Coordinates of C-alpha atoms in Angstrom, one line a residue:
Chain A
X1 CA 40.0 163.1 24.5
X2 CA 39.7 159.4 23.4
X3 CA 37.7 158.4 20.3
X4 CA 34.9 156.2 21.3
X5 CA 35.2 152.6 20.4
X6 CA 32.0 151.6 18.5
X7 CA 30.9 149.5 15.4
X8 CA 31.2 152.7 13.5
X9 CA 34.9 153.4 14.8
X10 CA 35.6 149.7 13.6
X11 CA 34.2 150.2 10.2
X12 CA 35.9 153.6 9.9
X13 CA 39.3 152.2 10.9
X14 CA 38.9 149.3 8.4
X15 CA 39.3 151.6 5.6
X16 CA 42.9 152.5 6.8
X17 CA 43.6 148.7 7.6
X18 CA 43.4 149.4 11.2
X19 CA 46.7 151.2 11.1
X20 CA 45.6 154.7 12.3
X21 CA 43.9 153.6 15.7
X22 CA 44.5 156.5 18.4
X23 CA 46.9 155.4 21.1
X24 CA 45.1 154.1 24.0
X25 CA 47.5 155.6 26.5
X26 CA 50.5 157.6 26.4
X27 CA 54.2 157.0 27.2
X28 CA 55.0 160.1 29.3
X29 CA 58.3 160.9 31.3
X30 CA 57.7 161.3 35.0
X31 CA 57.1 164.8 36.4
X32 CA 59.2 166.0 39.1
X33 CA 56.1 166.0 41.6
X34 CA 52.7 164.3 41.8
X35 CA 49.9 164.5 44.3
X36 CA 49.6 160.7 44.4
X37 CA 52.1 158.0 42.9
X38 CA 50.6 154.4 42.6
X39 CA 53.3 151.7 42.5
X40 CA 52.2 148.9 40.4
X41 CA 50.5 149.2 37.1
X42 CA 48.4 145.9 37.3
X43 CA 44.6 145.9 37.3
X44 CA 44.3 146.9 40.9
X45 CA 46.8 149.9 40.5
X46 CA 45.3 151.2 37.2
X47 CA 41.8 150.8 38.7
X48 CA 42.8 152.8 41.7
X49 CA 44.2 155.5 39.5
X50 CA 41.1 155.5 37.5
X51 CA 38.6 155.9 40.3
X52 CA 40.9 158.6 42.0
X53 CA 40.6 160.5 38.9
X54 CA 37.0 159.9 38.1
X55 CA 35.3 159.9 41.6
X56 CA 37.6 162.2 43.4
X57 CA 38.7 164.6 40.8
X58 CA 42.4 164.0 41.3
X59 CA 44.3 164.5 38.2
X60 CA 47.9 164.7 39.2
X61 CA 48.5 161.1 39.5
X62 CA 51.3 158.7 38.3
X63 CA 51.2 155.0 38.0
X64 CA 54.7 153.6 38.0
X65 CA 55.2 150.1 36.7
X66 CA 58.4 148.1 36.7
X67 CA 57.5 146.3 33.7
X68 CA 54.6 146.9 31.3
X69 CA 51.1 147.4 32.4
X70 CA 49.3 144.1 32.9
X71 CA 52.4 142.0 32.4
X72 CA 52.4 140.8 36.0
X73 CA 49.6 138.8 37.8
X74 CA 46.9 140.5 35.9
X75 CA 48.0 138.7 33.0
X76 CA 48.8 135.5 34.7
X77 CA 45.5 134.8 36.6
X78 CA 42.8 132.3 35.5
X79 CA 40.3 135.2 35.1
X80 CA 37.7 133.7 37.6
X81 CA 35.3 136.2 39.1
X82 CA 32.8 135.5 42.0
X83 CA 31.8 136.9 45.3
X84 CA 30.7 133.7 47.2
X85 CA 32.7 134.3 50.3
X86 CA 31.7 133.4 53.8
X87 CA 32.0 136.3 56.0
X88 CA 30.0 139.5 55.9
X89 CA 33.1 141.5 55.3
X90 CA 34.3 139.6 52.4
X91 CA 30.8 139.2 50.9
X92 CA 30.4 143.0 51.0
X93 CA 34.0 143.4 49.2
X94 CA 33.7 141.0 46.6
X95 CA 30.1 141.6 45.7
X96 CA 31.0 145.3 45.4
X97 CA 33.5 144.3 42.9
X98 CA 31.0 141.9 41.1
X99 CA 28.5 144.7 40.8
X100 CA 31.1 146.9 39.1
X101 CA 32.1 144.1 36.8
X102 CA 28.5 143.9 35.6
X103 CA 28.6 147.4 34.0
X104 CA 32.5 147.5 33.4
X105 CA 32.7 147.2 29.6
X106 CA 30.1 150.0 29.2
X107 CA 31.6 152.4 31.9
X108 CA 35.1 151.9 30.4
X109 CA 33.9 151.8 26.7
X110 CA 36.2 148.8 26.4
X111 CA 35.0 145.2 25.9
X112 CA 36.4 143.2 29.2
X113 CA 34.6 140.2 27.9
X114 CA 32.9 139.7 31.1
X115 CA 30.9 136.6 30.9
X116 CA 28.6 135.5 33.7
X117 CA 28.9 131.8 32.9
X118 CA 28.6 130.7 36.4
X119 CA 31.3 129.1 38.9
X120 CA 30.6 125.8 40.5
X121 CA 32.5 124.7 43.6
X122 CA 32.6 121.1 44.1
X123 CA 32.3 119.1 47.6
X124 CA 34.1 115.8 47.8
X125 CA 33.5 114.7 51.4
X126 CA 31.1 115.2 54.2
X127 CA 33.0 118.1 55.7
X128 CA 33.0 119.8 52.2
X129 CA 29.3 119.2 52.1
X130 CA 28.8 120.9 55.3
X131 CA 31.1 123.9 54.7
X132 CA 29.6 124.5 51.2
X133 CA 26.0 124.3 52.5
X134 CA 27.0 126.9 55.2
X135 CA 28.6 129.1 52.8
X136 CA 25.6 129.0 50.6
X137 CA 23.2 129.9 53.6
X138 CA 25.8 132.7 54.5
X139 CA 25.8 133.9 50.8
X140 CA 22.2 134.1 50.6
X141 CA 21.8 136.2 53.8
X142 CA 24.2 138.6 52.4
X143 CA 22.1 138.9 49.2
X144 CA 24.6 137.0 47.0
X145 CA 23.1 134.4 44.7
X146 CA 24.0 130.9 45.7
X147 CA 22.5 127.4 45.3
X148 CA 23.5 124.1 46.6
X149 CA 23.5 121.3 44.0
X150 CA 23.4 117.6 44.6
X151 CA 25.5 115.1 42.5
X152 CA 22.7 114.8 39.7
X153 CA 22.4 118.4 39.4
X154 CA 26.1 119.0 39.3
X155 CA 26.2 116.5 36.3
X156 CA 23.3 118.2 34.7
X157 CA 25.0 121.7 34.9
X158 CA 28.4 120.3 33.7
X159 CA 27.9 116.9 32.0
X160 CA 31.7 116.1 31.4
X161 CA 32.3 115.8 35.2
X162 CA 32.8 112.2 36.3
X163 CA 30.4 111.8 39.0
X164 CA 30.8 108.1 39.5
X165 CA 30.9 107.0 43.1
X166 CA 34.0 104.8 42.6
X167 CA 36.5 107.6 41.9
X168 CA 39.1 108.5 44.6
X169 CA 37.3 111.6 45.7
X170 CA 33.8 111.3 44.4
X171 CA 31.5 114.3 43.6
X172 CA 29.1 114.7 46.6
X173 CA 27.6 118.0 45.6
X174 CA 28.6 121.6 44.9
X175 CA 27.4 125.1 44.9
X176 CA 26.7 127.4 41.9
X177 CA 26.9 131.1 41.8
X178 CA 25.3 132.0 38.5
X179 CA 26.4 135.7 38.6
X180 CA 29.9 134.6 38.7
X181 CA 32.2 134.0 35.7
X182 CA 35.2 135.2 33.9
X183 CA 36.7 138.2 32.0
X184 CA 39.5 138.9 29.7
X185 CA 42.2 139.8 32.0
X186 CA 44.5 141.9 29.8
X187 CA 41.5 144.0 28.6
X188 CA 40.8 145.1 32.3
X189 CA 44.3 146.5 32.7
X190 CA 44.1 148.1 29.2
X191 CA 40.6 149.4 29.7
X192 CA 41.5 151.1 33.1
X193 CA 44.8 152.4 31.6
X194 CA 42.9 154.0 28.8
X195 CA 40.4 155.3 31.0
X196 CA 42.9 156.6 33.3
X197 CA 45.2 158.1 30.7
X198 CA 42.0 160.1 29.3
X199 CA 41.6 161.8 32.5
X200 CA 45.3 162.9 32.8
X201 CA 46.9 160.1 34.8
X202 CA 50.6 159.5 33.8
X203 CA 51.2 155.8 33.2
X204 CA 54.9 155.4 33.5
X205 CA 56.2 151.9 32.2
X206 CA 59.6 150.3 32.7
X207 CA 60.1 152.3 35.7
X208 CA 61.2 150.4 38.9
X209 CA 60.8 151.8 42.3
X210 CA 64.1 151.5 44.1
X211 CA 63.4 153.3 47.4
X212 CA 60.8 155.3 49.4
X213 CA 61.9 158.4 50.9
X214 CA 60.5 159.2 54.4
X215 CA 60.8 162.1 56.6
X216 CA 60.0 161.1 60.1
X217 CA 56.5 159.5 60.0
X218 CA 55.5 160.6 56.6
X219 CA 56.6 160.0 53.0
X220 CA 58.2 162.5 50.7
X221 CA 58.7 160.6 47.5
X222 CA 59.7 157.4 45.6
X223 CA 63.2 156.9 44.1
X224 CA 62.9 155.3 40.8
X225 CA 65.1 154.1 37.8
X226 CA 63.7 157.3 36.2
X227 CA 64.7 159.6 38.9
X228 CA 63.2 160.8 42.2
X229 CA 59.5 161.6 42.2
X230 CA 58.1 163.8 44.9
X231 CA 54.9 163.0 46.4
X232 CA 52.9 163.1 49.6
X233 CA 50.9 160.1 49.1
X234 CA 51.8 156.7 47.8
X235 CA 49.4 153.8 47.1
X236 CA 51.3 150.6 46.9
X237 CA 49.5 147.9 44.6
X238 CA 52.6 145.5 44.1
X239 CA 51.1 142.1 44.6
X240 CA 53.9 139.7 45.1
X241 CA 56.4 142.4 45.7
X242 CA 54.5 144.3 48.4
X243 CA 56.8 143.1 51.1
X244 CA 59.9 144.4 49.0
X245 CA 58.3 147.9 48.8
X246 CA 57.3 147.6 52.5
X247 CA 60.9 146.9 53.4
X248 CA 62.0 150.0 51.5
X249 CA 59.6 152.1 53.6
X250 CA 60.9 150.3 56.9
X251 CA 57.5 148.5 57.4
X252 CA 56.9 144.8 57.9
X253 CA 53.7 143.0 56.4
X254 CA 52.2 139.9 57.4
X255 CA 52.8 138.3 53.9
X256 CA 54.5 135.5 52.4
X257 CA 55.2 135.4 48.7
X258 CA 54.8 132.2 46.8
X259 CA 54.6 130.8 43.3
X260 CA 51.1 130.0 42.0
X261 CA 50.9 128.1 38.6
X262 CA 48.4 127.9 35.8
X263 CA 48.4 126.2 32.4
X264 CA 46.4 126.1 29.3
X265 CA 45.9 123.4 26.7
X266 CA 45.7 123.4 23.0
X267 CA 42.4 125.1 21.9
X268 CA 39.5 122.7 21.3
X269 CA 35.7 123.1 20.4
X270 CA 33.4 124.3 23.2
X271 CA 33.3 121.6 25.8
X272 CA 32.9 123.3 29.3
X273 CA 30.7 126.3 29.5
X274 CA 31.3 127.2 33.1
X275 CA 34.0 127.4 35.8
X276 CA 34.4 124.4 38.0
X277 CA 36.5 124.6 41.1
X278 CA 37.3 121.9 43.5
X279 CA 39.2 122.9 46.7
X280 CA 39.6 119.3 48.0
X281 CA 41.5 118.0 45.0
X282 CA 43.3 121.4 44.2
X283 CA 41.9 121.7 40.7
X284 CA 39.8 124.2 38.6
X285 CA 39.3 124.5 35.0
X286 CA 37.3 126.7 32.6
X287 CA 37.5 127.3 28.8
X288 CA 38.6 130.4 27.3
X289 CA 37.1 132.1 24.3
X290 CA 39.9 130.8 22.1
X291 CA 39.1 127.3 23.2
X292 CA 42.0 126.6 25.5
X293 CA 41.1 124.9 28.8
X294 CA 42.5 127.2 31.5
X295 CA 43.7 125.0 34.5
X296 CA 44.7 126.6 37.8
X297 CA 47.1 124.7 40.1
X298 CA 48.1 125.4 43.6
X299 CA 50.9 127.5 45.4
X300 CA 54.1 126.1 46.5
X301 CA 54.7 126.1 50.2
X302 CA 57.9 128.0 50.1
X303 CA 58.6 131.8 49.6
X304 CA 60.0 132.4 46.2
X305 CA 59.9 135.3 43.6
X306 CA 61.3 133.2 40.8
X307 CA 57.8 133.1 39.0
X308 CA 58.2 129.4 38.3
X309 CA 56.6 126.7 40.6
X310 CA 57.4 123.1 41.2
X311 CA 56.6 120.4 38.7
X312 CA 54.9 118.1 41.3
X313 CA 52.3 120.9 41.9
X314 CA 51.2 120.8 38.3
X315 CA 51.3 117.1 38.2
X316 CA 48.9 116.8 41.3
X317 CA 46.5 119.2 39.7
X318 CA 46.6 117.3 36.3
X319 CA 46.0 114.0 38.2
X320 CA 42.9 115.6 39.8
X321 CA 41.8 117.0 36.5
X322 CA 42.0 113.8 34.8
X323 CA 40.1 112.0 37.7
X324 CA 37.2 114.5 37.3
X325 CA 37.2 114.8 33.7
X326 CA 38.4 111.7 31.9
X327 CA 37.5 113.2 28.5
X328 CA 40.7 115.4 28.8
X329 CA 43.1 112.4 29.1
X330 CA 44.5 113.1 25.6
X331 CA 44.6 116.8 25.6
X332 CA 48.0 118.6 25.2
X333 CA 49.1 121.4 27.4
X334 CA 50.4 124.3 25.5
X335 CA 51.7 126.7 28.0
X336 CA 52.5 126.7 31.8
X337 CA 53.7 129.6 33.9
X338 CA 53.8 130.9 37.4
X339 CA 53.1 134.2 39.1
X340 CA 54.0 135.3 42.6
X341 CA 51.2 135.9 45.0
X342 CA 51.3 137.5 48.4
X343 CA 49.4 135.6 50.9
X344 CA 48.0 136.9 54.2
X345 CA 47.6 134.5 57.3
X346 CA 43.8 134.7 57.1
X347 CA 43.6 134.5 53.3
X348 CA 42.1 138.0 53.2
X349 CA 43.3 141.2 51.6
X350 CA 44.8 144.2 53.1
X351 CA 43.4 147.7 51.9
X352 CA 44.7 149.9 54.3
X353 CA 46.4 153.0 55.8
X354 CA 49.9 152.3 57.6
X355 CA 51.5 153.8 60.5
X356 CA 53.5 155.9 57.9
X357 CA 51.4 159.0 57.0
X358 CA 50.7 158.9 53.2
X359 CA 51.7 155.6 52.6
X360 CA 48.7 153.1 51.6
X361 CA 48.9 149.3 51.0
X362 CA 46.6 147.4 48.9
X363 CA 48.1 143.8 48.9
X364 CA 47.7 140.4 50.3
X365 CA 45.1 139.2 47.7
X366 CA 47.0 135.8 47.4
X367 CA 45.5 133.5 44.8
X368 CA 42.3 135.4 44.2
X369 CA 42.8 139.0 43.5
X370 CA 41.6 139.3 39.9
X371 CA 37.9 139.0 40.7
X372 CA 38.2 142.1 42.9
X373 CA 40.1 144.3 40.5
X374 CA 37.3 147.0 40.0
X375 CA 36.0 147.0 43.8
X376 CA 39.6 147.0 45.0
X377 CA 40.5 150.0 42.8
X378 CA 37.4 151.9 43.8
X379 CA 37.8 151.3 47.6
X380 CA 41.5 151.8 47.6
X381 CA 41.0 155.3 45.8
X382 CA 38.4 156.1 48.7
X383 CA 41.1 155.2 51.3
X384 CA 43.7 157.3 49.7
X385 CA 41.6 160.3 48.7
X386 CA 39.9 160.6 52.1
X387 CA 42.6 159.1 54.2
X388 CA 40.1 156.9 55.8
X389 CA 38.9 153.5 54.7
X390 CA 35.4 153.0 53.1
X391 CA 33.0 151.0 55.3
X392 CA 33.5 148.0 52.7
X393 CA 37.1 147.7 53.3
X394 CA 37.4 148.9 56.9
X395 CA 37.7 145.3 58.2
X396 CA 40.5 144.7 55.9
X397 CA 43.0 147.0 57.8
X398 CA 46.5 146.1 58.6
X399 CA 45.8 146.5 62.3
X400 CA 43.8 143.4 62.3
X401 CA 46.8 141.3 62.8
X402 CA 47.3 143.2 66.1
X403 CA 43.8 143.4 67.3
X404 CA 43.1 139.7 66.2
X405 CA 39.9 140.6 64.3
X406 CA 40.9 138.4 61.3
X407 CA 38.7 137.6 58.3
X408 CA 39.2 134.0 58.0
X409 CA 38.5 133.1 54.4
X410 CA 40.7 129.9 54.0
X411 CA 37.4 128.1 52.9
X412 CA 36.2 130.4 50.5
X413 CA 39.5 131.5 49.2
X414 CA 39.5 128.5 47.3
X415 CA 42.2 126.3 45.6
X416 CA 45.5 127.4 46.4
X417 CA 45.5 129.3 49.7
Chain B
X1 CA 61.7 122.5 41.6
X2 CA 65.0 122.0 43.1
X3 CA 67.0 119.3 44.9
X4 CA 67.8 119.7 48.6
X5 CA 70.5 118.2 50.5
X6 CA 69.0 116.9 53.7
X7 CA 71.7 117.0 56.4
X8 CA 70.6 113.6 57.6
X9 CA 69.5 111.8 54.4
X10 CA 71.5 113.4 51.4
X11 CA 70.2 114.7 48.3
X12 CA 66.5 114.4 47.6
X13 CA 63.8 116.2 45.6
X14 CA 62.2 119.3 46.9
X15 CA 58.9 117.6 46.9
X16 CA 59.9 115.4 49.7
X17 CA 60.3 118.4 51.9
X18 CA 57.9 121.0 53.5
X19 CA 58.9 124.6 54.0
X20 CA 58.3 126.0 57.5
X21 CA 58.8 129.7 56.9
X22 CA 61.4 132.1 58.2
X23 CA 64.0 130.8 60.6
X24 CA 65.3 132.3 63.7
X25 CA 62.0 133.8 65.0
X26 CA 62.5 133.3 68.8
X27 CA 59.5 132.4 70.8
X28 CA 59.0 135.0 73.6
X29 CA 60.4 133.9 76.9
X30 CA 57.7 135.9 78.7
X31 CA 54.5 135.3 76.7
X32 CA 52.2 136.9 79.3
X33 CA 54.1 140.2 79.4
X34 CA 53.8 140.7 75.5
X35 CA 51.8 143.5 74.3
X36 CA 49.3 143.1 71.3
X37 CA 51.8 144.8 68.9
X38 CA 54.6 142.4 69.9
X39 CA 52.4 139.3 69.5
X40 CA 51.5 140.5 66.1
X41 CA 55.2 140.9 65.1
X42 CA 55.9 137.4 66.6
X43 CA 53.0 135.7 65.0
X44 CA 52.4 137.4 61.6
X45 CA 55.0 139.8 60.5
X46 CA 57.6 138.3 58.2
X47 CA 60.4 139.8 56.4
X48 CA 59.5 137.8 53.2
X49 CA 62.7 138.8 51.6
X50 CA 63.4 138.8 47.8
X51 CA 67.0 137.6 47.9
X52 CA 68.9 135.6 50.7
X53 CA 66.5 134.3 53.2
X54 CA 66.9 132.1 56.1
X55 CA 64.3 129.4 56.4
X56 CA 63.3 126.3 58.4
X57 CA 62.5 123.1 56.3
X58 CA 61.3 119.6 57.3
X59 CA 62.1 116.4 55.4
X60 CA 58.4 115.4 55.6
X61 CA 58.6 112.2 53.4
X62 CA 61.9 111.1 54.8
X63 CA 63.5 111.4 58.2
X64 CA 60.9 113.9 59.4
X65 CA 63.8 116.1 60.9
X66 CA 63.8 119.9 60.9
X67 CA 66.8 121.9 59.5
X68 CA 67.6 125.4 58.4
X69 CA 68.4 126.6 54.9
X70 CA 69.8 129.7 53.4
X71 CA 68.1 130.2 50.1
X72 CA 68.0 133.0 47.4
X73 CA 64.3 133.5 46.9
X74 CA 64.8 135.4 43.7
X75 CA 66.3 132.2 41.9
X76 CA 65.7 129.4 44.3
X77 CA 69.4 128.9 44.6
X78 CA 70.3 127.1 48.0
X79 CA 73.4 128.8 49.6
X80 CA 73.8 126.6 52.8
X81 CA 72.1 124.1 54.8
X82 CA 72.7 123.7 58.6
X83 CA 71.0 121.7 61.4
X84 CA 68.7 123.0 63.9
X85 CA 70.6 124.6 66.9
X86 CA 73.6 125.3 64.9
X87 CA 74.6 128.9 64.1
X88 CA 74.2 130.1 60.4
X89 CA 77.3 130.1 58.4
X90 CA 79.1 133.4 58.2
X91 CA 80.1 133.1 54.8
X92 CA 77.4 132.4 52.1

């Protein structure tokens, strides 16, 4: 049983100089056999294990992670959460996640610092205006809060944006989702890890999957650097490395893995209290609680697993940032990094069964998976536990690439797809 | 970022080029006879290899010609470059 985090536990632990906090999760050796093995200890994988244990009462679960938990894309994204997607299927999926986010800190007893500071998407040309207005209407029909703002309203909501008509791509308007915002990304992984560990899930770090053993059309287990683990059900949540795992099982996925970059500036006083995204000029920015500007760039167009992107991508993004926010012209960038994102042809994820019995994939989130973490885990847990998709993720099956029933979200998937 | 040796123009920065995805995917000879599964395989399914991969690239901001590249996607090291229509090198 985990001790509850509270103001009282904080005071109590201050007397022992915060040196005797209970371990948030254990470091077990893998057992010989599990009911379910989740490959990938990022936010989505840990959330999947958490909901499997919590809602479906499955306790014999392992999460195997190549590195350390939350050390992959969970700790590399720009922490944006929103649900203003165009199509009904996506709206259902992402808003399901947003609703869980709204109570997540309480549910996990772990402060994920969810901040509904609003996300604004800018329009820079007539087509942008039409697309964003259409999306606003579609959102409202699906019960998602969305408003369209004209240029003056954009300026009022975020005064530091340059709305002058004589910039290269002037701001013609934008949309605003007020329920959207940000969260502390590491805390999400840690919170789910702590919650899953409490319910008996084994979180096995530094354990790389080397192979998937099949017998005929079903899975038998996973070969790892810590030995063979027998299991009848495998949930793969390996983000950029999904195709690598799929190849081990003799499957092919409609994915391409590409580097996506982000960067943060030196910390400064509060200057931007919302998230502003712009698809047309490939730039988005928010400010972390530490005061750093968090800036997201685009993907490179070539397949790479190198976790570093091209310099010109960053340069293009910063050009756009400076045009929109001249106030940042003397800011210095502190850190820059890349993560490998797995992109689907329709810019929508796959949460699905596969032709191999007992093998499930949750992948293809591309550049925008963080926002969906709780919903993705919940729905993937449902899919694994029942061997059937939930109605909210039924449209996101692998077979849509055969049937042609794609969920084209290139417009709403935002900057980098 | 890396430097690419265009077989027509010589060494140029990668930002002048555009990647065209996996190479040697053969267009079906009889498209009307393909099943949905075969179409999905042709259109969408990719090897997406971590390691040595065969790719098509185009010198978009140069001669605009297409060519093939063999590249290690785990570290972006280019192993070979050869023109369209040529066979990939046996030794890498």
